Amino acid sequence: MDLQAAILEALGLRSGLTSTEIHAAIGSEQSVRTTKRILDRLVAKKLVDKEGTYRSTRYALGKSYDILHSIDVDDYFAADIDERVIQGSFNHMLLQTDLYDLDLFTEEELVTLAGLQATYRKNVDELSPAEYQREIERLAIDLSWKSSQIEGNTYSLLETERLLKDRETAAGKTKDDAVMLLNHKEAIDFVVDHPGYLQELSVRRIEDIHSLLTKDLGISRNLRKRRVGITGTNYRPLDNEFQIREAFELMCRLINQTKDVFAKSLLALVLISYIQGFADGNKRTARITSNALLIAHGYCPLSFRTVDSIEYKKAMLIFYEKNNITPFKRIFIEQFAFAVHTYF
């Protein structure tokens, strides 16, 4: 029996239970002490709230439960699009209250990420400037390829390398595919050459990154003024240009005042996509902005090279529909580890 899942399910059915009542509800063969220990762990993760002391202590699902509880991605998408129970419209409370002072990563996850970052710093310190530049170039090619592939670009990694290094276009590919890749490389080069530009986010600076990524692709610049839809979901983004700008401003304020760099980067990755502030190119802008925040603070950037495009899109859809960040957080941690061990 998964005791943690059973406890959360019991609290979902009835709030304000004591540890003894929870133990009885889940029918565990283990001791009440074990149940209490798991409850303490869930409280530490902010998945469960507790009130009172000693025998009067009662438990309820935490305010952060929807954002942070574990979701089985395969089970979630076993239901068809019209059968899923979702948050169908933009959740304004995410940017106003829900994501403030929230520990997105557990203590164990932060220890893992901090250890990886320490390895990155040690490795980088041992590289010459020329060696470091070669690794950044290699990562930039991989990121340009994968970020474009997620958006349907048909260039292979080898074809991408030839294009970005030698300006050699691939036979049978569209001009837009080549332009998208070249734009990615230009945007990455910009944030590497100007590491302080996005250290403090602003709407204008995010618009600048979007402009670099969408140049010559027939995509409107700056925040959109018309409605957009998202394939594969019934989630409806904001369609009022004034609300879109306000959401972007609130997002920038949230990220700028968030102290943990990993949390800053993760929030940019999901929230720029969630707001869907541009007519197109939202996820591309999110990935580059997320990386710009890492680079600005001396952290290892991500290439996303080993991400499965479908799994990436599923994780994003879960955030759209349930405002749950856990599947995307898993991708973030895996890709940070991959980047540290692969490039530096």
mmCIF file of C-alpha atoms in Angstrom:
data_model
loop_
_atom_site.group_PDB
_atom_site.id
_atom_site.type_symbol
_atom_site.label_atom_id
_atom_site.label_comp_id
_atom_site.label_asym_id
_atom_site.label_seq_id
_atom_site.Cartn_x
_atom_site.Cartn_y
_atom_site.Cartn_z
ATOM 1 C CA MET A 1 0.000 0.000 0.000
ATOM 2 C CA ASP A 2 1.224 3.505 -0.852
ATOM 3 C CA LEU A 3 0.554 5.101 2.532
ATOM 4 C CA GLN A 4 1.238 8.648 1.348
ATOM 5 C CA ALA A 5 -1.261 8.332 -1.500
ATOM 6 C CA ALA A 6 -3.795 6.681 0.809
ATOM 7 C CA ILE A 7 -3.499 9.478 3.365
ATOM 8 C CA LEU A 8 -3.977 12.167 0.724
ATOM 9 C CA GLU A 9 -6.975 10.311 -0.686
ATOM 10 C CA ALA A 10 -8.541 10.058 2.797
ATOM 11 C CA LEU A 11 -8.069 13.779 3.397
ATOM 12 C CA GLY A 12 -9.554 14.505 -0.002
ATOM 13 C CA LEU A 13 -12.715 12.732 1.063
ATOM 14 C CA ARG A 14 -12.917 14.278 4.513
ATOM 15 C CA SER A 15 -11.037 17.191 6.019
ATOM 16 C CA GLY A 16 -10.100 17.850 9.642
ATOM 17 C CA LEU A 17 -9.165 14.303 10.646
ATOM 18 C CA THR A 18 -6.878 13.339 13.522
ATOM 19 C CA SER A 19 -3.933 11.029 12.879
ATOM 20 C CA THR A 20 -5.844 8.179 14.548
ATOM 21 C CA GLU A 21 -8.857 8.770 12.307
ATOM 22 C CA ILE A 22 -6.626 8.893 9.235
ATOM 23 C CA HIS A 23 -4.928 5.652 10.287
ATOM 24 C CA ALA A 24 -8.317 3.959 10.621
ATOM 25 C CA ALA A 25 -9.553 5.380 7.303
ATOM 26 C CA ILE A 26 -6.636 4.029 5.293
ATOM 27 C CA GLY A 27 -6.759 0.598 6.933
ATOM 28 C CA SER A 28 -2.993 0.404 7.282
ATOM 29 C CA GLU A 29 -1.447 -2.672 8.860
ATOM 30 C CA GLN A 30 1.484 -0.572 10.029
ATOM 31 C CA SER A 31 1.567 1.393 13.285
ATOM 32 C CA VAL A 32 -0.109 4.728 13.996
ATOM 33 C CA ARG A 33 3.399 6.068 14.559
ATOM 34 C CA THR A 34 4.230 5.291 10.925
ATOM 35 C CA THR A 35 1.123 7.169 9.795
ATOM 36 C CA LYS A 36 2.137 10.166 11.946
ATOM 37 C CA ARG A 37 5.631 10.106 10.482
ATOM 38 C CA ILE A 38 4.233 10.208 6.940
ATOM 39 C CA LEU A 39 1.867 13.007 7.946
ATOM 40 C CA ASP A 40 4.839 15.029 9.250
ATOM 41 C CA ARG A 41 6.553 14.484 5.898
ATOM 42 C CA LEU A 42 3.468 15.660 4.003
ATOM 43 C CA VAL A 43 3.201 18.738 6.223
ATOM 44 C CA ALA A 44 6.870 19.535 5.516
ATOM 45 C CA LYS A 45 6.124 19.297 1.790
ATOM 46 C CA LYS A 46 3.115 21.633 2.273
ATOM 47 C CA LEU A 47 0.801 19.026 0.826
ATOM 48 C CA VAL A 48 -1.016 18.789 4.160
ATOM 49 C CA ASP A 49 -1.875 21.468 6.734
ATOM 50 C CA LYS A 50 -2.238 20.765 10.435
ATOM 51 C CA GLU A 51 -3.987 22.671 13.197
ATOM 52 C CA GLY A 52 -3.865 22.211 16.935
ATOM 53 C CA THR A 53 -1.418 20.389 19.189
ATOM 54 C CA TYR A 54 -1.050 16.939 20.684
ATOM 55 C CA ARG A 55 -4.311 14.942 20.671
ATOM 56 C CA SER A 56 -6.312 17.847 19.233
ATOM 57 C CA THR A 57 -4.140 18.051 16.100
ATOM 58 C CA ARG A 58 -6.182 17.749 12.922
ATOM 59 C CA TYR A 59 -5.104 17.509 9.305
ATOM 60 C CA ALA A 60 -6.418 18.763 5.958
ATOM 61 C CA LEU A 61 -5.131 18.971 2.411
ATOM 62 C CA GLY A 62 -2.759 21.920 2.129
ATOM 63 C CA LYS A 63 -3.329 25.003 0.002
ATOM 64 C CA SER A 64 -0.399 23.879 -2.145
ATOM 65 C CA TYR A 65 -1.755 20.372 -2.733
ATOM 66 C CA ASP A 66 -3.167 21.081 -6.198
ATOM 67 C CA ILE A 67 0.148 22.541 -7.357
ATOM 68 C CA LEU A 68 2.546 20.041 -5.805
ATOM 69 C CA HIS A 69 0.905 16.638 -5.386
ATOM 70 C CA SER A 70 2.137 13.789 -7.556
ATOM 71 C CA ILE A 71 0.184 13.035 -10.732
ATOM 72 C CA ASP A 72 0.443 9.860 -12.797
ATOM 73 C CA VAL A 73 0.756 11.265 -16.324
ATOM 74 C CA ASP A 74 -0.340 8.058 -18.070
ATOM 75 C CA ASP A 75 -3.432 7.727 -15.888
ATOM 76 C CA TYR A 76 -4.302 11.381 -16.424
ATOM 77 C CA PHE A 77 -4.234 11.124 -20.207
ATOM 78 C CA ALA A 78 -6.094 7.815 -20.240
ATOM 79 C CA ALA A 79 -9.193 10.043 -20.176
ATOM 80 C CA ASP A 80 -10.170 11.760 -23.414
ATOM 81 C CA ILE A 81 -9.873 15.524 -23.684
ATOM 82 C CA ASP A 82 -13.595 16.139 -23.053
ATOM 83 C CA GLU A 83 -13.714 13.725 -20.108
ATOM 84 C CA ARG A 84 -10.992 15.391 -18.031
ATOM 85 C CA VAL A 85 -12.090 17.591 -15.124
ATOM 86 C CA ILE A 86 -9.962 20.706 -15.551
ATOM 87 C CA GLN A 87 -9.392 24.330 -14.569
ATOM 88 C CA GLY A 88 -10.790 25.545 -17.874
ATOM 89 C CA SER A 89 -9.949 29.234 -17.612
ATOM 90 C CA PHE A 90 -6.913 31.214 -16.502
ATOM 91 C CA ASN A 91 -6.358 30.985 -12.736
ATOM 92 C CA HIS A 92 -5.609 34.544 -11.613
ATOM 93 C CA MET A 93 -4.908 33.407 -8.036
ATOM 94 C CA LEU A 94 -1.757 31.575 -9.146
ATOM 95 C CA LEU A 95 0.002 34.887 -9.763
ATOM 96 C CA GLN A 96 -1.706 36.837 -6.999
ATOM 97 C CA THR A 97 -1.337 34.452 -4.034
ATOM 98 C CA ASP A 98 -0.922 30.711 -4.703
ATOM 99 C CA LEU A 99 2.678 30.706 -5.968
ATOM 100 C CA TYR A 100 3.978 33.221 -3.427
ATOM 101 C CA ASP A 101 6.204 31.897 -0.618
ATOM 102 C CA LEU A 102 5.741 28.386 -1.972
ATOM 103 C CA ASP A 103 8.598 25.892 -1.834
ATOM 104 C CA LEU A 104 8.342 24.376 -5.310
ATOM 105 C CA PHE A 105 11.147 21.914 -4.594
ATOM 106 C CA THR A 106 11.382 19.550 -1.640
ATOM 107 C CA GLU A 107 14.444 19.613 0.609
ATOM 108 C CA GLU A 108 15.680 16.401 -1.044
ATOM 109 C CA GLU A 109 15.258 17.892 -4.519
ATOM 110 C CA LEU A 110 17.121 21.059 -3.521
ATOM 111 C CA VAL A 111 19.999 18.995 -2.116
ATOM 112 C CA THR A 112 20.189 17.122 -5.432
ATOM 113 C CA LEU A 113 20.094 20.327 -7.492
ATOM 114 C CA ALA A 114 22.640 22.085 -5.258
ATOM 115 C CA GLY A 115 25.013 19.136 -5.602
ATOM 116 C CA LEU A 116 24.686 19.236 -9.383
ATOM 117 C CA GLN A 117 25.279 22.992 -9.425
ATOM 118 C CA ALA A 118 28.416 22.535 -7.293
ATOM 119 C CA THR A 119 29.677 19.977 -9.812
ATOM 120 C CA TYR A 120 28.971 22.413 -12.638
ATOM 121 C CA ARG A 121 30.876 25.248 -10.937
ATOM 122 C CA LYS A 122 33.845 22.975 -10.211
ATOM 123 C CA ASN A 123 33.964 21.727 -13.801
ATOM 124 C CA VAL A 124 33.603 25.209 -15.300
ATOM 125 C CA ASP A 125 36.373 26.583 -13.096
ATOM 126 C CA GLU A 126 38.700 23.984 -14.594
ATOM 127 C CA LEU A 127 37.894 24.939 -18.203
ATOM 128 C CA SER A 128 39.794 27.496 -20.219
ATOM 129 C CA PRO A 129 37.692 30.287 -21.795
ATOM 130 C CA ALA A 130 37.993 28.559 -25.179
ATOM 131 C CA GLU A 131 36.912 25.193 -23.748
ATOM 132 C CA TYR A 132 33.950 26.789 -21.984
ATOM 133 C CA GLN A 133 32.877 28.517 -25.194
ATOM 134 C CA ARG A 134 32.994 25.205 -27.080
ATOM 135 C CA GLU A 135 30.716 23.585 -24.498
ATOM 136 C CA ILE A 136 28.282 26.494 -24.615
ATOM 137 C CA GLU A 137 28.225 26.245 -28.416
ATOM 138 C CA ARG A 138 27.504 22.535 -28.211
ATOM 139 C CA LEU A 139 24.680 23.102 -25.739
ATOM 140 C CA ALA A 140 23.284 25.950 -27.868
ATOM 141 C CA ILE A 141 23.077 23.690 -30.928
ATOM 142 C CA ASP A 142 21.317 20.968 -28.933
ATOM 143 C CA LEU A 143 18.893 23.461 -27.378
ATOM 144 C CA SER A 144 18.129 25.083 -30.732
ATOM 145 C CA TRP A 145 17.392 21.659 -32.204
ATOM 146 C CA LYS A 146 15.274 20.279 -29.356
ATOM 147 C CA SER A 147 13.346 23.490 -28.693
ATOM 148 C CA SER A 148 12.490 23.679 -32.399
ATOM 149 C CA GLN A 149 11.664 19.970 -32.598
ATOM 150 C CA ILE A 150 9.136 20.366 -29.783
ATOM 151 C CA GLU A 151 7.410 22.921 -32.033
ATOM 152 C CA GLY A 152 7.319 20.531 -35.003
ATOM 153 C CA ASN A 153 10.587 21.451 -36.741
ATOM 154 C CA THR A 154 11.789 18.582 -38.951
ATOM 155 C CA TYR A 155 15.551 19.210 -38.960
ATOM 156 C CA SER A 156 17.654 16.416 -37.448
ATOM 157 C CA LEU A 157 20.344 17.215 -34.894
ATOM 158 C CA LEU A 158 23.060 16.672 -37.504
ATOM 159 C CA GLU A 159 21.266 18.915 -40.011
ATOM 160 C CA THR A 160 20.878 21.534 -37.296
ATOM 161 C CA GLU A 161 24.594 21.450 -36.562
ATOM 162 C CA ARG A 162 25.426 21.948 -40.233
ATOM 163 C CA LEU A 163 22.977 24.839 -40.494
ATOM 164 C CA LEU A 164 24.177 26.659 -37.398
ATOM 165 C CA LYS A 165 27.878 26.108 -37.970
ATOM 166 C CA ASP A 166 28.145 26.291 -41.767
ATOM 167 C CA ARG A 167 24.829 27.904 -42.790
ATOM 168 C CA GLU A 168 24.146 24.774 -44.848
ATOM 169 C CA THR A 169 20.375 24.254 -45.228
ATOM 170 C CA ALA A 170 18.961 20.733 -45.424
ATOM 171 C CA ALA A 171 17.427 19.448 -48.640
ATOM 172 C CA GLY A 172 13.648 19.064 -48.600
ATOM 173 C CA LYS A 173 13.144 21.252 -45.520
ATOM 174 C CA THR A 174 11.143 24.468 -45.418
ATOM 175 C CA LYS A 175 12.719 27.885 -45.119
ATOM 176 C CA ASP A 176 10.767 28.490 -41.902
ATOM 177 C CA ASP A 177 12.398 25.447 -40.293
ATOM 178 C CA ALA A 178 15.840 26.905 -40.996
ATOM 179 C CA VAL A 179 14.817 30.384 -39.826
ATOM 180 C CA MET A 180 13.404 28.993 -36.572
ATOM 181 C CA LEU A 181 16.701 27.262 -35.790
ATOM 182 C CA LEU A 182 18.818 30.288 -36.693
ATOM 183 C CA ASN A 183 16.593 32.478 -34.508
ATOM 184 C CA HIS A 184 17.068 30.112 -31.581
ATOM 185 C CA LYS A 185 20.828 30.320 -31.905
ATOM 186 C CA GLU A 186 20.689 34.116 -32.097
ATOM 187 C CA ALA A 187 18.535 34.285 -28.966
ATOM 188 C CA ILE A 188 20.826 31.928 -27.052
ATOM 189 C CA ASP A 189 23.901 33.863 -28.131
ATOM 190 C CA PHE A 190 22.231 37.057 -26.937
ATOM 191 C CA VAL A 191 21.535 35.786 -23.401
ATOM 192 C CA VAL A 192 25.045 34.297 -23.154
ATOM 193 C CA ASP A 193 26.664 37.551 -24.329
ATOM 194 C CA HIS A 194 24.372 39.699 -22.142
ATOM 195 C CA PRO A 195 23.917 37.599 -18.977
ATOM 196 C CA GLY A 196 22.513 40.478 -16.943
ATOM 197 C CA TYR A 197 19.762 41.398 -19.399
ATOM 198 C CA LEU A 198 17.133 39.100 -17.914
ATOM 199 C CA GLN A 199 18.443 38.936 -14.361
ATOM 200 C CA GLU A 200 15.434 41.103 -13.514
ATOM 201 C CA LEU A 201 12.479 40.208 -15.718
ATOM 202 C CA SER A 202 10.273 42.794 -17.365
ATOM 203 C CA VAL A 203 7.559 42.535 -19.990
ATOM 204 C CA ARG A 204 9.629 44.496 -22.473
ATOM 205 C CA ARG A 205 12.674 42.283 -22.078
ATOM 206 C CA ILE A 206 10.645 39.106 -22.519
ATOM 207 C CA GLU A 207 9.117 40.688 -25.631
ATOM 208 C CA ASP A 208 12.659 41.277 -26.898
ATOM 209 C CA ILE A 209 13.488 37.571 -26.553
ATOM 210 C CA HIS A 210 10.249 36.671 -28.324
ATOM 211 C CA SER A 211 11.135 39.059 -31.167
ATOM 212 C CA LEU A 212 14.509 37.373 -31.655
ATOM 213 C CA LEU A 213 12.889 33.924 -31.726
ATOM 214 C CA THR A 214 10.122 34.820 -34.187
ATOM 215 C CA LYS A 215 11.965 37.143 -36.566
ATOM 216 C CA ASP A 216 11.022 36.581 -40.233
ATOM 217 C CA LEU A 217 8.460 33.910 -39.337
ATOM 218 C CA GLY A 218 5.339 36.015 -39.915
ATOM 219 C CA ILE A 219 4.449 36.070 -36.217
ATOM 220 C CA SER A 220 3.126 39.241 -34.598
ATOM 221 C CA ARG A 221 5.547 40.953 -32.245
ATOM 222 C CA ASN A 222 4.818 41.856 -28.636
ATOM 223 C CA LEU A 223 1.859 40.752 -26.518
ATOM 224 C CA ARG A 224 -1.130 39.559 -28.506
ATOM 225 C CA LYS A 225 -4.393 41.422 -28.978
ATOM 226 C CA ARG A 226 -6.567 38.546 -30.168
ATOM 227 C CA ARG A 227 -7.804 35.206 -28.880
ATOM 228 C CA VAL A 228 -5.739 32.013 -29.258
ATOM 229 C CA GLY A 229 -6.535 28.361 -28.707
ATOM 230 C CA ILE A 230 -4.257 25.501 -27.644
ATOM 231 C CA THR A 231 -4.325 22.158 -29.434
ATOM 232 C CA GLY A 232 -5.033 19.167 -27.202
ATOM 233 C CA THR A 233 -6.787 20.927 -24.337
ATOM 234 C CA ASN A 234 -9.988 22.725 -23.409
ATOM 235 C CA TYR A 235 -8.030 25.233 -21.310
ATOM 236 C CA ARG A 236 -8.768 28.771 -22.520
ATOM 237 C CA PRO A 237 -6.010 31.382 -22.088
ATOM 238 C CA LEU A 238 -6.776 35.019 -21.411
ATOM 239 C CA ASP A 239 -8.174 36.870 -24.428
ATOM 240 C CA ASN A 240 -8.099 40.450 -23.109
ATOM 241 C CA GLU A 241 -4.894 42.329 -23.966
ATOM 242 C CA PHE A 242 -4.999 44.353 -20.750
ATOM 243 C CA GLN A 243 -5.373 41.217 -18.611
ATOM 244 C CA ILE A 244 -2.541 39.565 -20.549
ATOM 245 C CA ARG A 245 -0.207 42.463 -19.798
ATOM 246 C CA GLU A 246 -1.276 42.496 -16.160
ATOM 247 C CA ALA A 247 -0.608 38.738 -15.921
ATOM 248 C CA PHE A 248 2.869 39.217 -17.401
ATOM 249 C CA GLU A 249 3.606 42.043 -14.974
ATOM 250 C CA LEU A 250 2.448 39.932 -12.022
ATOM 251 C CA MET A 251 4.554 37.020 -13.265
ATOM 252 C CA CYS A 252 7.660 39.230 -13.527
ATOM 253 C CA ARG A 253 7.068 40.547 -10.007
ATOM 254 C CA LEU A 254 6.664 36.999 -8.643
ATOM 255 C CA ILE A 255 9.815 35.679 -10.333
ATOM 256 C CA ASN A 256 11.911 38.736 -9.478
ATOM 257 C CA GLN A 257 11.145 38.431 -5.782
ATOM 258 C CA THR A 258 11.650 34.646 -5.715
ATOM 259 C CA LYS A 259 15.050 34.016 -4.143
ATOM 260 C CA ASP A 260 15.786 30.456 -5.268
ATOM 261 C CA VAL A 261 17.266 30.454 -8.784
ATOM 262 C CA PHE A 262 15.904 27.012 -9.635
ATOM 263 C CA ALA A 263 12.401 28.186 -8.697
ATOM 264 C CA LYS A 264 12.837 31.354 -10.795
ATOM 265 C CA SER A 265 13.787 29.307 -13.829
ATOM 266 C CA LEU A 266 11.010 26.741 -13.373
ATOM 267 C CA LEU A 267 8.369 29.436 -12.884
ATOM 268 C CA ALA A 268 9.422 31.206 -16.086
ATOM 269 C CA LEU A 269 9.335 27.919 -17.958
ATOM 270 C CA VAL A 270 5.734 27.126 -17.043
ATOM 271 C CA LEU A 271 4.148 30.556 -16.563
ATOM 272 C CA ILE A 272 5.154 32.165 -19.872
ATOM 273 C CA SER A 273 3.625 29.140 -21.590
ATOM 274 C CA TYR A 274 0.558 29.198 -19.316
ATOM 275 C CA ILE A 275 -0.236 32.864 -19.921
ATOM 276 C CA GLN A 276 0.177 32.392 -23.704
ATOM 277 C CA GLY A 277 0.895 36.083 -24.064
ATOM 278 C CA PHE A 278 2.044 35.889 -27.681
ATOM 279 C CA ALA A 279 0.251 34.862 -30.847
ATOM 280 C CA ASP A 280 2.876 32.104 -31.284
ATOM 281 C CA GLY A 281 6.298 31.201 -29.897
ATOM 282 C CA ASN A 282 5.284 31.107 -26.230
ATOM 283 C CA LYS A 283 7.042 27.866 -25.267
ATOM 284 C CA ARG A 284 10.171 28.849 -27.206
ATOM 285 C CA THR A 285 10.250 32.153 -25.350
ATOM 286 C CA ALA A 286 9.708 30.323 -22.054
ATOM 287 C CA ARG A 287 12.648 27.972 -22.628
ATOM 288 C CA ILE A 288 15.069 30.746 -23.554
ATOM 289 C CA THR A 289 13.919 33.018 -20.701
ATOM 290 C CA SER A 290 14.189 30.148 -18.228
ATOM 291 C CA ASN A 291 17.748 29.502 -19.400
ATOM 292 C CA ALA A 292 18.575 33.213 -19.339
ATOM 293 C CA LEU A 293 17.723 33.284 -15.626
ATOM 294 C CA LEU A 294 20.030 30.339 -14.964
ATOM 295 C CA ILE A 295 22.861 31.912 -16.951
ATOM 296 C CA ALA A 296 22.367 35.316 -15.305
ATOM 297 C CA HIS A 297 22.957 33.763 -11.875
ATOM 298 C CA GLY A 298 25.872 31.548 -12.902
ATOM 299 C CA TYR A 299 23.880 28.315 -13.089
ATOM 300 C CA CYS A 300 24.083 25.565 -15.687
ATOM 301 C CA PRO A 301 21.651 26.107 -18.605
ATOM 302 C CA LEU A 302 19.439 23.319 -19.966
ATOM 303 C CA SER A 303 19.453 21.914 -23.492
ATOM 304 C CA PHE A 304 16.346 19.683 -23.051
ATOM 305 C CA ARG A 305 18.100 17.354 -25.520
ATOM 306 C CA THR A 306 16.780 14.094 -24.057
ATOM 307 C CA VAL A 307 13.228 15.309 -23.426
ATOM 308 C CA ASP A 308 10.539 13.360 -25.227
ATOM 309 C CA SER A 309 8.496 15.998 -27.065
ATOM 310 C CA ILE A 310 5.204 14.294 -26.225
ATOM 311 C CA GLU A 311 6.073 14.020 -22.527
ATOM 312 C CA TYR A 312 7.043 17.704 -22.506
ATOM 313 C CA LYS A 313 3.688 18.665 -24.022
ATOM 314 C CA LYS A 314 1.801 16.410 -21.597
ATOM 315 C CA ALA A 315 3.540 18.017 -18.620
ATOM 316 C CA MET A 316 2.584 21.435 -19.971
ATOM 317 C CA LEU A 317 -1.039 20.378 -20.545
ATOM 318 C CA ILE A 318 -1.256 19.170 -16.933
ATOM 319 C CA PHE A 319 -0.173 22.603 -15.750
ATOM 320 C CA TYR A 320 -2.716 24.241 -18.069
ATOM 321 C CA GLU A 321 -5.548 22.021 -16.878
ATOM 322 C CA LYS A 322 -4.715 21.281 -13.214
ATOM 323 C CA ASN A 323 -2.139 23.972 -12.342
ATOM 324 C CA ASN A 324 0.033 21.089 -11.152
ATOM 325 C CA ILE A 325 3.770 21.593 -11.614
ATOM 326 C CA THR A 326 5.058 18.155 -10.564
ATOM 327 C CA PRO A 327 5.468 16.506 -14.009
ATOM 328 C CA PHE A 328 7.241 19.600 -15.314
ATOM 329 C CA LYS A 329 9.421 19.813 -12.215
ATOM 330 C CA ARG A 330 10.522 16.216 -12.864
ATOM 331 C CA ILE A 331 11.560 17.158 -16.409
ATOM 332 C CA PHE A 332 13.434 20.224 -15.102
ATOM 333 C CA ILE A 333 15.469 18.224 -12.573
ATOM 334 C CA GLU A 334 16.270 15.472 -15.075
ATOM 335 C CA GLN A 335 17.411 17.976 -17.693
ATOM 336 C CA PHE A 336 19.524 19.940 -15.226
ATOM 337 C CA ALA A 337 21.323 16.714 -14.290
ATOM 338 C CA PHE A 338 21.752 15.813 -17.969
ATOM 339 C CA ALA A 339 23.238 19.222 -18.815
ATOM 340 C CA VAL A 340 25.726 19.192 -15.933
ATOM 341 C CA HIS A 341 26.956 15.699 -16.776
ATOM 342 C CA THR A 342 26.939 16.105 -20.571
ATOM 343 C CA TYR A 343 28.387 19.525 -21.358
ATOM 344 C CA PHE A 344 30.613 20.533 -18.512
#
